Tab-separated table of C-alpha atoms in Angstrom:
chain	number	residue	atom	x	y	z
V	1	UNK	CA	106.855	113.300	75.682
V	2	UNK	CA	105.766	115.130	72.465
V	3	UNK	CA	102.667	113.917	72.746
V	4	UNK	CA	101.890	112.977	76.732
V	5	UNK	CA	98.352	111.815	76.261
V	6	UNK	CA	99.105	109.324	73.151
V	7	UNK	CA	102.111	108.199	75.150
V	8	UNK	CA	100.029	107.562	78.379
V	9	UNK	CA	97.863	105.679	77.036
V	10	UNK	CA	100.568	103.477	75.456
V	11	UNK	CA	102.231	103.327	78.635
V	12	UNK	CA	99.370	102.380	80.685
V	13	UNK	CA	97.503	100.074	78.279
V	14	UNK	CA	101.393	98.222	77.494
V	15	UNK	CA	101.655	97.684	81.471
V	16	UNK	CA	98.223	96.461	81.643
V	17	UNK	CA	99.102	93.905	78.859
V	18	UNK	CA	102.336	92.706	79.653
V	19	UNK	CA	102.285	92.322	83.644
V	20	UNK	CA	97.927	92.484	83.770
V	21	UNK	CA	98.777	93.653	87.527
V	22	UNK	CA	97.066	96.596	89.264
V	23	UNK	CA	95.704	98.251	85.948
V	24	UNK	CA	92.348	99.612	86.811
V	25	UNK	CA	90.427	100.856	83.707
V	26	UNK	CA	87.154	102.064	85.891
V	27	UNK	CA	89.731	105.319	87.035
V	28	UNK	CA	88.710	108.810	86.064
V	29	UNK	CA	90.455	109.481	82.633
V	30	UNK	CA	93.283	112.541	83.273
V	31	UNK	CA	93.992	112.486	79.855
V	32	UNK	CA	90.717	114.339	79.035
V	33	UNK	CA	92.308	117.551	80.149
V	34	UNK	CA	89.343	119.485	78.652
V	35	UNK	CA	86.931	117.190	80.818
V	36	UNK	CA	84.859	119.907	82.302
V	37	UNK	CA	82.868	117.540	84.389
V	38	UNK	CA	85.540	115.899	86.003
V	39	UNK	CA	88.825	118.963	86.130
V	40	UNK	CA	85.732	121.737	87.123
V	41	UNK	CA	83.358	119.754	89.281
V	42	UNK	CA	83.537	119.152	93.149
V	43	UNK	CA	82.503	115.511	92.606
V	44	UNK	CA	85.138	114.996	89.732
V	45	UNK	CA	88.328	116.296	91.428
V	46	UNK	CA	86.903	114.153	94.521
V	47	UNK	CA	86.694	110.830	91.908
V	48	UNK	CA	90.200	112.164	90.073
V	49	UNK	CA	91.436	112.330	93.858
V	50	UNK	CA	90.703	108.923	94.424
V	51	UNK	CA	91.549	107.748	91.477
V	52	UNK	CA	95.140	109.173	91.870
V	53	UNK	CA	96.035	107.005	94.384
V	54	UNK	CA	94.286	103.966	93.393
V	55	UNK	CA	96.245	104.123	90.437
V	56	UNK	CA	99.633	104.821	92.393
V	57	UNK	CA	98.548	101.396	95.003
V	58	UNK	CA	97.788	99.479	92.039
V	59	UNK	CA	100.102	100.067	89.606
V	60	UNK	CA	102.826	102.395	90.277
V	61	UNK	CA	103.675	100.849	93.510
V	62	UNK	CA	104.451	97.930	91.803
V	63	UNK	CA	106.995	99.029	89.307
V	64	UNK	CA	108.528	101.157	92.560
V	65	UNK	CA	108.851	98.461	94.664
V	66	UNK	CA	109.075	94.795	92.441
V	67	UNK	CA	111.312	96.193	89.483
V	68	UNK	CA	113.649	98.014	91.999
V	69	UNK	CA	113.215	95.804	94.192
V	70	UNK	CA	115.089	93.067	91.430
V	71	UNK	CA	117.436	95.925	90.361
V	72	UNK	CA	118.191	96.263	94.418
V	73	UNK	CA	118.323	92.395	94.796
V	74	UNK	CA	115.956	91.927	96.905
V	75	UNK	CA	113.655	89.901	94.819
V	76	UNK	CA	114.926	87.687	91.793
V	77	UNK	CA	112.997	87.246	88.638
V	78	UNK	CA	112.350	83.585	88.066
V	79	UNK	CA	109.933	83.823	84.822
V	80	UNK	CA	111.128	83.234	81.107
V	81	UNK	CA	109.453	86.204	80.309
V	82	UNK	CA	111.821	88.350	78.467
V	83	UNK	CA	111.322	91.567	80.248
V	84	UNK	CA	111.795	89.864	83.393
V	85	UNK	CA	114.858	88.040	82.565
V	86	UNK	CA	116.451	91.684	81.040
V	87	UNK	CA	115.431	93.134	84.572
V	88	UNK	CA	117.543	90.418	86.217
V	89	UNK	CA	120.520	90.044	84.082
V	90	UNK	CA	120.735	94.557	84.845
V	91	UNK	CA	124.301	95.654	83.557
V	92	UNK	CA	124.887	95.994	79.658
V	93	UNK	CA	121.760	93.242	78.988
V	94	UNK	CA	119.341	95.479	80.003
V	95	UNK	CA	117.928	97.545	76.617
V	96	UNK	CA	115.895	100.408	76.277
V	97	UNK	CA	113.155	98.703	74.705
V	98	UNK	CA	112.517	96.338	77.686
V	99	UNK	CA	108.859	96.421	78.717
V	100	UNK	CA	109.469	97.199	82.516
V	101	UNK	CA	111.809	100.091	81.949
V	102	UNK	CA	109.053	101.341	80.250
V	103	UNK	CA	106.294	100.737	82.804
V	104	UNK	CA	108.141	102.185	85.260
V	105	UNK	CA	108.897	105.193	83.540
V	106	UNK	CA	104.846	105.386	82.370
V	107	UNK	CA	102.926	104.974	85.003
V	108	UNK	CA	105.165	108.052	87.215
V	109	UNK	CA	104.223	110.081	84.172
V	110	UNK	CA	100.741	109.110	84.925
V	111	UNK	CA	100.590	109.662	88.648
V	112	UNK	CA	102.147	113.378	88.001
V	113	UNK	CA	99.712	114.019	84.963
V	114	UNK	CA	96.422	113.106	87.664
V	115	UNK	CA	98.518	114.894	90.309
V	116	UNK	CA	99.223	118.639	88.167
V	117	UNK	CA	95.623	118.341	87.132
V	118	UNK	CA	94.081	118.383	90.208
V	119	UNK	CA	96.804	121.128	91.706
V	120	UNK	CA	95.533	123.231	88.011
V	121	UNK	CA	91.917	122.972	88.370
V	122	UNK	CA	91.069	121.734	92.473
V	123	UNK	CA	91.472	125.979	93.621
V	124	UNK	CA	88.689	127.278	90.616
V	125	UNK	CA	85.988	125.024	91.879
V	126	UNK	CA	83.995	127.331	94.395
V	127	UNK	CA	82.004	124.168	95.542
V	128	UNK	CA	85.364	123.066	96.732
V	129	UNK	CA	86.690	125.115	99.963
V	130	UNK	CA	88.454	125.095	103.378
V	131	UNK	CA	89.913	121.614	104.429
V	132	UNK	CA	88.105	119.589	101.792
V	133	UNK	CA	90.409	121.881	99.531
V	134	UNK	CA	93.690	121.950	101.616
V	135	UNK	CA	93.459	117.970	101.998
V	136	UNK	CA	92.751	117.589	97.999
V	137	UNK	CA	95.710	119.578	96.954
V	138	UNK	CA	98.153	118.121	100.137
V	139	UNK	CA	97.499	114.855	98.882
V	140	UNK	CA	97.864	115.582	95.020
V	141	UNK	CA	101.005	117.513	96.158
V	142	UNK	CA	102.585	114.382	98.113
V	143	UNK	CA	101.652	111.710	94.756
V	144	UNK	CA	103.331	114.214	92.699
V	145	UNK	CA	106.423	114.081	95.036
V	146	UNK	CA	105.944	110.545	95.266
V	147	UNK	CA	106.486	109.766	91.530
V	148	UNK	CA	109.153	112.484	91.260
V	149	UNK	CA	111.007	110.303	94.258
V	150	UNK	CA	110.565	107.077	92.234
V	151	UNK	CA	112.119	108.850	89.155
V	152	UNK	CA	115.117	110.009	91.405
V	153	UNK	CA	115.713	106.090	92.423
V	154	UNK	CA	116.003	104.581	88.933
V	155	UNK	CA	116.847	107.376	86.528
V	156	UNK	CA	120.006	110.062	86.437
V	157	UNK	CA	117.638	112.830	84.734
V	158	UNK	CA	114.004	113.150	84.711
V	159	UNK	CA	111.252	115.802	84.051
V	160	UNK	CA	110.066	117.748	87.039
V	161	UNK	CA	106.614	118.581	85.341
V	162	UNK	CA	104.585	116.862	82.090
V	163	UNK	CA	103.884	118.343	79.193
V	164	UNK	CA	100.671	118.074	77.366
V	165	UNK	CA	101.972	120.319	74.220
V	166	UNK	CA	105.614	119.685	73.906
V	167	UNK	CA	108.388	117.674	74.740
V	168	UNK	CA	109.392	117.967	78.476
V	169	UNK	CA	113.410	118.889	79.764
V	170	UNK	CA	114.781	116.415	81.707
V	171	UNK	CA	116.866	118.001	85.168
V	172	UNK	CA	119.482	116.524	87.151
V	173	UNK	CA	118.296	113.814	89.604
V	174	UNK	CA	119.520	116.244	92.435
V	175	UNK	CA	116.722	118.711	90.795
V	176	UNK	CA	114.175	116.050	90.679
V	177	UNK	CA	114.309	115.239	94.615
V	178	UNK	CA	114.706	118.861	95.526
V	179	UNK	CA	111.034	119.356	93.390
V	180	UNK	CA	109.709	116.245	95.361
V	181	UNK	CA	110.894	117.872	98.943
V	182	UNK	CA	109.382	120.997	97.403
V	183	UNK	CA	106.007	119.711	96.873
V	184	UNK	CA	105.900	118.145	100.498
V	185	UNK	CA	106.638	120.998	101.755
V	186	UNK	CA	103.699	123.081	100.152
V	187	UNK	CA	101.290	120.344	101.130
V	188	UNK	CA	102.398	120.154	104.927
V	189	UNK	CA	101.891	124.304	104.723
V	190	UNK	CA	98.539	123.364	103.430
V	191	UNK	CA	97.689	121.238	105.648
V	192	UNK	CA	99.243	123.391	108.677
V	193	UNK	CA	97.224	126.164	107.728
V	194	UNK	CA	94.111	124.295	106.757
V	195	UNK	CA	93.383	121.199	108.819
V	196	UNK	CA	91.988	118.556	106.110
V	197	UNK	CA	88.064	118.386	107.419
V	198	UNK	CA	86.118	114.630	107.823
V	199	UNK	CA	84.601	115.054	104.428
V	200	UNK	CA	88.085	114.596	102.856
V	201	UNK	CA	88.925	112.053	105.507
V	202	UNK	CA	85.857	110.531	104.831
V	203	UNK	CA	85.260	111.131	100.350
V	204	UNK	CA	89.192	110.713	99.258
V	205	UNK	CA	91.530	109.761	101.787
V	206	UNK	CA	89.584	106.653	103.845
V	207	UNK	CA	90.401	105.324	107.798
V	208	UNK	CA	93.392	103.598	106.468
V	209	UNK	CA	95.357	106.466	104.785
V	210	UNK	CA	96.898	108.660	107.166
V	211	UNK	CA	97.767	111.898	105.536
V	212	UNK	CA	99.866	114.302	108.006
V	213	UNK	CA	102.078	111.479	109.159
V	214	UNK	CA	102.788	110.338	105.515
V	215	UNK	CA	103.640	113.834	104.210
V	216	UNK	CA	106.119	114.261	107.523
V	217	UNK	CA	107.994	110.587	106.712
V	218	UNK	CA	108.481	111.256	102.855
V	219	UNK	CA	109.528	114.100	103.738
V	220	UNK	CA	112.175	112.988	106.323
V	221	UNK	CA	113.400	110.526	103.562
V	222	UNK	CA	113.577	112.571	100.959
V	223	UNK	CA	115.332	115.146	102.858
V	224	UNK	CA	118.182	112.023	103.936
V	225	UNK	CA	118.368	111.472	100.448
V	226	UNK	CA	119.374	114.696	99.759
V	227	UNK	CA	121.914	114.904	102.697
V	228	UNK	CA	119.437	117.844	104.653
V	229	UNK	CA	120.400	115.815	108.071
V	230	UNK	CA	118.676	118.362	109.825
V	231	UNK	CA	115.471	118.838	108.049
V	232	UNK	CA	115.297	114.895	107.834
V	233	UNK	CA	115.448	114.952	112.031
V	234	UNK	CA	112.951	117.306	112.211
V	235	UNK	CA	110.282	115.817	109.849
V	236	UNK	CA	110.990	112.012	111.063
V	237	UNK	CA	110.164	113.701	114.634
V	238	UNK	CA	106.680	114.644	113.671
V	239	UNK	CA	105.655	111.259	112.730
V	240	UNK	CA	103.558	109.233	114.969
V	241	UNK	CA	105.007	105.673	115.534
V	242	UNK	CA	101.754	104.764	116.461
V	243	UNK	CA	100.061	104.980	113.692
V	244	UNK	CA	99.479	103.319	110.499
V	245	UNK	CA	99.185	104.181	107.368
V	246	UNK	CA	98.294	101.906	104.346
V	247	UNK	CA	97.094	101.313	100.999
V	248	UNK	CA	94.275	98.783	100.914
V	249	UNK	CA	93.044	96.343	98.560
V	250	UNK	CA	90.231	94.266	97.846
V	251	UNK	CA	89.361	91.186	95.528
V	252	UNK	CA	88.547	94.103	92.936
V	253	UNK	CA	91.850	95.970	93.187
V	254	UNK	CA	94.120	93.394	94.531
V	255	UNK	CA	97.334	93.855	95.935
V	256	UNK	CA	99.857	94.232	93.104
V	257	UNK	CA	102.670	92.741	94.604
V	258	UNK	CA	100.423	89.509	95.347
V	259	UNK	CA	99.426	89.652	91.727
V	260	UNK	CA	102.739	89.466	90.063
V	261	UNK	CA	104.764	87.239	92.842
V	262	UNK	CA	101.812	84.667	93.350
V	263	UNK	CA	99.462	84.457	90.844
V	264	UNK	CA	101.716	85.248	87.105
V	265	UNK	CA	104.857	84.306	89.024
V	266	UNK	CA	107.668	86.293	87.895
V	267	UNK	CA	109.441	87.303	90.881
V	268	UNK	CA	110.426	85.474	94.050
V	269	UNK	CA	112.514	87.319	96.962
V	270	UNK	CA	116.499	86.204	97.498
V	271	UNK	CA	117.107	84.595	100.676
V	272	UNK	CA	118.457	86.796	103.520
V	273	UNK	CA	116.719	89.833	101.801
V	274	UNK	CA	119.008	89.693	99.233
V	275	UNK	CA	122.112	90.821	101.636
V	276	UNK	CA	125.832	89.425	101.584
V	277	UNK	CA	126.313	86.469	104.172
V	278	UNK	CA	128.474	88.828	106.392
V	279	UNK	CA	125.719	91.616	106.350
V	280	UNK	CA	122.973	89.169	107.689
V	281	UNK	CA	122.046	88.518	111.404
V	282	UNK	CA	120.801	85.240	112.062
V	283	UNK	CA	117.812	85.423	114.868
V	284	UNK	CA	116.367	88.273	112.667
V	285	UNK	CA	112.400	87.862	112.756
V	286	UNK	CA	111.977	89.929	110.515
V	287	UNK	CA	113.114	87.712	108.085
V	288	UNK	CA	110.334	84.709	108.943
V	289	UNK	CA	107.852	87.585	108.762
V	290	UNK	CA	108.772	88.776	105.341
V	291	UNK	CA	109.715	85.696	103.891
V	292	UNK	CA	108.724	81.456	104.431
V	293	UNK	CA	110.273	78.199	103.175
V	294	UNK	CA	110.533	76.163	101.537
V	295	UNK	CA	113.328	77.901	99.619
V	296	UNK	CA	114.624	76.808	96.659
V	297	UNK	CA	117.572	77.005	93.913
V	298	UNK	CA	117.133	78.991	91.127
V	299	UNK	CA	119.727	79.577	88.661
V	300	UNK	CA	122.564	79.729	91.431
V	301	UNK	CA	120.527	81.721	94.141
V	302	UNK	CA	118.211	80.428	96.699
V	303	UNK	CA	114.915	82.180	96.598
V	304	UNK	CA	112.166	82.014	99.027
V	305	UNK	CA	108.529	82.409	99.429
V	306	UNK	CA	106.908	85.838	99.674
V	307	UNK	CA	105.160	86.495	102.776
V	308	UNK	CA	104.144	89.765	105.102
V	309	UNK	CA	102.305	92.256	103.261
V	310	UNK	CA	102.278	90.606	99.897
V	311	UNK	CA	101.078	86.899	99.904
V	312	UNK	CA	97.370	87.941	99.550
V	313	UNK	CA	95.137	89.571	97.613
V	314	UNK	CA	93.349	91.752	100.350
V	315	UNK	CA	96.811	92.600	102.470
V	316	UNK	CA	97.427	96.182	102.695
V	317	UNK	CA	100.947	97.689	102.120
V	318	UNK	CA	102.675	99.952	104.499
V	319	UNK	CA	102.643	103.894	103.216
V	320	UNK	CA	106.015	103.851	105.003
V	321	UNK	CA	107.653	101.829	108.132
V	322	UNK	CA	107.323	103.506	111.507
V	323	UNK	CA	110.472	102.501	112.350
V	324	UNK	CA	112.240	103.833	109.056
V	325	UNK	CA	111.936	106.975	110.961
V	326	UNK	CA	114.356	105.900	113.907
V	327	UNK	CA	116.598	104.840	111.174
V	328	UNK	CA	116.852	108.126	109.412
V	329	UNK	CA	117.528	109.977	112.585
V	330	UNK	CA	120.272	107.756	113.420
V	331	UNK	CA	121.620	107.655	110.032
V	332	UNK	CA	121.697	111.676	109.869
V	333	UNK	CA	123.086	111.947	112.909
V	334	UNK	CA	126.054	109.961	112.033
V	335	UNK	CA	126.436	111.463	108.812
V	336	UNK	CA	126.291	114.910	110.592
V	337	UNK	CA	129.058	114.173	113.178
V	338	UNK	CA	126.518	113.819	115.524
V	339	UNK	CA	125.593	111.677	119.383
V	340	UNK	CA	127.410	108.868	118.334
V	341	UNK	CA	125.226	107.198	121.830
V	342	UNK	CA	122.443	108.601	120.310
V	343	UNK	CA	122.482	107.116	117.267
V	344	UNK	CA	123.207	103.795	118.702
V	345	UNK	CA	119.889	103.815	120.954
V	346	UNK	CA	117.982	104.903	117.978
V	347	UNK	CA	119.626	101.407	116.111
V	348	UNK	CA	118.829	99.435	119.479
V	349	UNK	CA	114.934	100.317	119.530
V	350	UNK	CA	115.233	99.153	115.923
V	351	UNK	CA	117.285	96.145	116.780
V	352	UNK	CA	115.742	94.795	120.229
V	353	UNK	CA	112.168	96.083	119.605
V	354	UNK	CA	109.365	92.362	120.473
V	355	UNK	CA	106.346	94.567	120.594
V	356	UNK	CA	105.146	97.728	119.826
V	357	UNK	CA	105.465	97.939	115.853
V	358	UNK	CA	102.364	98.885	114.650
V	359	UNK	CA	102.649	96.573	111.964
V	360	UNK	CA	104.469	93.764	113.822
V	361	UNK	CA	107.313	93.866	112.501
V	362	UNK	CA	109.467	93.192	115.010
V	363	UNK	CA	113.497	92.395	114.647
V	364	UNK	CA	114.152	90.734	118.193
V	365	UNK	CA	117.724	91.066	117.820
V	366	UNK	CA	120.153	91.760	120.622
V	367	UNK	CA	121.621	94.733	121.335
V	368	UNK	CA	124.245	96.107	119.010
V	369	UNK	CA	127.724	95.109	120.298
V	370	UNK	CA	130.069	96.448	117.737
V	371	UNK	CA	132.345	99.073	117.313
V	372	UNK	CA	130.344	102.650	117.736
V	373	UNK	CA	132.289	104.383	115.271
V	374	UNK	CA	130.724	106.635	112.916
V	375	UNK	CA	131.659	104.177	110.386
V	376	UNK	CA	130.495	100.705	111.752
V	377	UNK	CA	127.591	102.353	113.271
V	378	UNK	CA	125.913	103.373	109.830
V	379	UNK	CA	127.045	99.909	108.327
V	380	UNK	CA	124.797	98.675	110.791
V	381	UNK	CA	122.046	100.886	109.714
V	382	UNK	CA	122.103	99.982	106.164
V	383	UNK	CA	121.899	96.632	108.198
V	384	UNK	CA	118.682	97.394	109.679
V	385	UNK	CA	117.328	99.619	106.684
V	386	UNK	CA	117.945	96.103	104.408
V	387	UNK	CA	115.514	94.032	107.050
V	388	UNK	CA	113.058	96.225	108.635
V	389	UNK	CA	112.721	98.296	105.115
V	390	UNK	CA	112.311	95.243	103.015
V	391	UNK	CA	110.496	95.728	99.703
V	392	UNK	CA	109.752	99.392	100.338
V	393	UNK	CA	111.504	100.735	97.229
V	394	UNK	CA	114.907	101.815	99.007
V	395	UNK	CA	117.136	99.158	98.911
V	396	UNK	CA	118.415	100.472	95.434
V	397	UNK	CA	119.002	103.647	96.484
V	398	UNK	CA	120.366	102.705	99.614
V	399	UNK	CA	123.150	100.660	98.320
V	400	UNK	CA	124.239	103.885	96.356
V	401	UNK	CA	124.301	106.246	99.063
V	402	UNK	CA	125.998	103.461	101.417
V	403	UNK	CA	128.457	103.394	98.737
V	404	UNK	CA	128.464	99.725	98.523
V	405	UNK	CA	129.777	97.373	95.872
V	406	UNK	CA	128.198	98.181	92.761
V	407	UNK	CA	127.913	97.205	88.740
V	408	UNK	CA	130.302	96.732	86.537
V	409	UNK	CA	132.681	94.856	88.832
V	410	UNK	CA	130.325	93.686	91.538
V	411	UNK	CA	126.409	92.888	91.371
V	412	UNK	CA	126.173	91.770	94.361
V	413	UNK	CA	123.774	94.337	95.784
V	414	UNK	CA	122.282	96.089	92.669
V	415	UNK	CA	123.155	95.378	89.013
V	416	UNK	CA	122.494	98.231	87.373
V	417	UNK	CA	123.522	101.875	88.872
V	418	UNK	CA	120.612	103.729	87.012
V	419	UNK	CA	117.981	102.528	84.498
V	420	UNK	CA	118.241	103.483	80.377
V	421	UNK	CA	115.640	105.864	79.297
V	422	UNK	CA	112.899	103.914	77.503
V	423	UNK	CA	112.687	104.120	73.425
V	424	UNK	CA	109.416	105.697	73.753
V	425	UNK	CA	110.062	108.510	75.204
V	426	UNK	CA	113.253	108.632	73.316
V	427	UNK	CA	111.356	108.390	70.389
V	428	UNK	CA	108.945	110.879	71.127
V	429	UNK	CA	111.407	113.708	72.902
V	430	UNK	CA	114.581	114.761	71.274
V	431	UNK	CA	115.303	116.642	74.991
V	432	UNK	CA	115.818	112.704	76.109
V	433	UNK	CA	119.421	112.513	77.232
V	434	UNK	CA	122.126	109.775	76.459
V	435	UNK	CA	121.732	106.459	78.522
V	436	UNK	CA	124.000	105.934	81.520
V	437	UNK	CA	126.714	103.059	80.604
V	438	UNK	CA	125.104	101.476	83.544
């Protein structure tokens, strides 16, 4: 990224062209870094706020969770569009200059660009104080780590910071989600210290968007992603199951997912959520709430119709699933030697659970009757994870730290093991390492 504002706006305006999905032009501009009205006015880092995650919802979102999501297969892509059918073949016939590697890599550049502007400039505003200020730089700080987590998913190196005056160094992906649990953790002191106040509640973050309860569940994922068992326990603990939190959309900014399944149709989801035969539970109603007949076969796989939080414009999209957090305590109990029984009960309120969810998303399963061995017992949670965590952005990474059967020899469950690095930024940054074989 020699030059990060030239190569933003290529990014952005190329995504805009090619998938014409979630691009909203109306955003405050964060490549006018020299913007006084917007980077040193109370009203602009409010808009800039906004604008952050309207442009994360819209357009970020959808590279994190559609172009993994094919890469995880989950989804399938059905179009002729080249891009697409690169992003489903994965393996060697993926290139570098494919248009969704690209995207993807983009539009996190963009969400940490908006993000380290308003950490720079949000503290020298005196207009701007107390828990209008803590909630403004909590938020910024958990987009930041949200991009740096999406970077960690599809990429072996990335850049932990942008650069508007030189070409950025690219870090270990270890690095990169140690920087994202980093950034949680400053905004959770923020907000700790500083309760966000109803005019941030009320000017950035909205009745739908639930802060504190997002910051504590990307942090307890991270923090299983990174093998910190314990710290994982103790952040999934402070979430409230209760609660929701969501990104909403309107006929104006419609949902993205909606946008590229339904309306240019280039992706459909695999039957079964994309699992092996022997790794799906029939009864599961979870799968009639994320997905509806008829099905049908394409090129060798049967694909389904999209439903649950994507099959209209105006649905909102989960922040995270309540229930991912019983998950990740179960899951870092067992990979901590820990209650084998109380692992299995968290599983079983995943499994059994009719009512309650706060999203309804309920699995209505028996009880789990297998072996509870440390070994079958997180099987079963990559299970659950593959149903109840459907098109959430995981499912790639999960089938790497499940160690399941992976590229070159089987694509069953992902087909590539990390993304190329895009010719742009290649192009641009001689600090761009080599690509990974696959």
């Amino acid at each position: 990224m020699k030059n990060i504002a030239s190569y933003l706006k290529v990014g952005l305006l190329s995504g805009c062209l090619l998938l014409s999905s979630g691009c909203e032009l109306d955003i405050p501009n964060p490549n006018a870094a020299s913007d006084v009205e917007v980077l040193n006015s109370r009203e602009g880092i409010i808009a800039l706020s906004v604008g952050l995650r309207q442009f994360y919802s819209t357009s970020a979102l959808e590279a994190a969770l559609l172009y993994a999501g094919v890469t995880g297969r989950e989804m399938k892509g059905v179009a002729t569009f080249t891009n697409v059918l690169e992003l489903e073949a994965g393996g060697s016939d993926l290139p570098t200059f494919n248009g969704n590697i690209l995207g993807y890599w983009s539009r996190m550049q963009r969400v940490m660009l908006m993000s380290e502007q308003i950490l720079e400039n949000a503290p020298n505003v005196p207009t701007l104080t107390g828990g209008t200020l803590s909630g403004v730089m909590a938020h910024a700080h958990l987009f930041n780590a949200m991009a740096l987590g999406n970077l960690y998913i599809a990429f072996e190196q990335a850049n932990l910071e942008t650069s508007r005056t030189g070409s950025v160094t690219f870090r270990p992906r270890a690095e990169v989600l140690a920087a994202a649990i980093a950034h949680l953790n400053e905004a959770i002191a923020l907000i700790e210290a500083t309760p966000p106040s109803p005019e941030f509640t009320a000017q950035v973050a909205g009745p739908a968007f639930d802060l504190r309860n997002t910051l504590y569940a990307y942090n307890a994922r991270y923090n299983l992603y990174a093998g910190n068992n314990e710290a994982a326990i103790a952040n999934a603990d402070k979430v409230d199951l209760s609660k929701r939190s969501e990104f909403v959309y309107s006929t104006l900014s419609p949902n993205p997912i909606y946008n590229t399944v339904f309306i240019l149709a280039y992706y459909r989801p695999r039957d079964k959520f994309g699992l092996p035969n022997a790794l799906f539970e029939e009864g599961d109603r979870r799968y009639n709430f994320y997905m509806t007949e008829p099905g049908a076969d394409v090129l060798g796989d049967r694909v389904m119709t999209l439903a649950g939080f994507f099959n209209t414009q105006t649905t909102s999209i989960p922040v995270y699933p309540p229930d991912e957090m019983r998950l990740i305590k179960a899951e870092a109990l067992l990979r901590s030697n820990g209650s084998l029984d109380e692992a299995l009960a968290l599983i079983n309120q995943v499994r059994t659970q009719t009512a309650g969810d706060p999203f309804g998303v309920h699995a209505g399963l028996p009880a789990y009757s297998g072996p509870v061995t440390a070994e079958a017992l997180l099987l079963e949670v990559y299970k659950q994870r593959s149903a109840e965590l459907y098109l959430s952005g995981q499912k790639w990474e999960d089938s790497r730290r499940f160690n399941r059967p992976g590229p070159p020899d089987n694509l069953t469950e992902r087909n590539r093991n990390f993304y190329p690095y895009p010719d742009q930024e290649r192009r641009n940054n001689p600090n761009t390492p080599n690509d990974p074989v696959i």
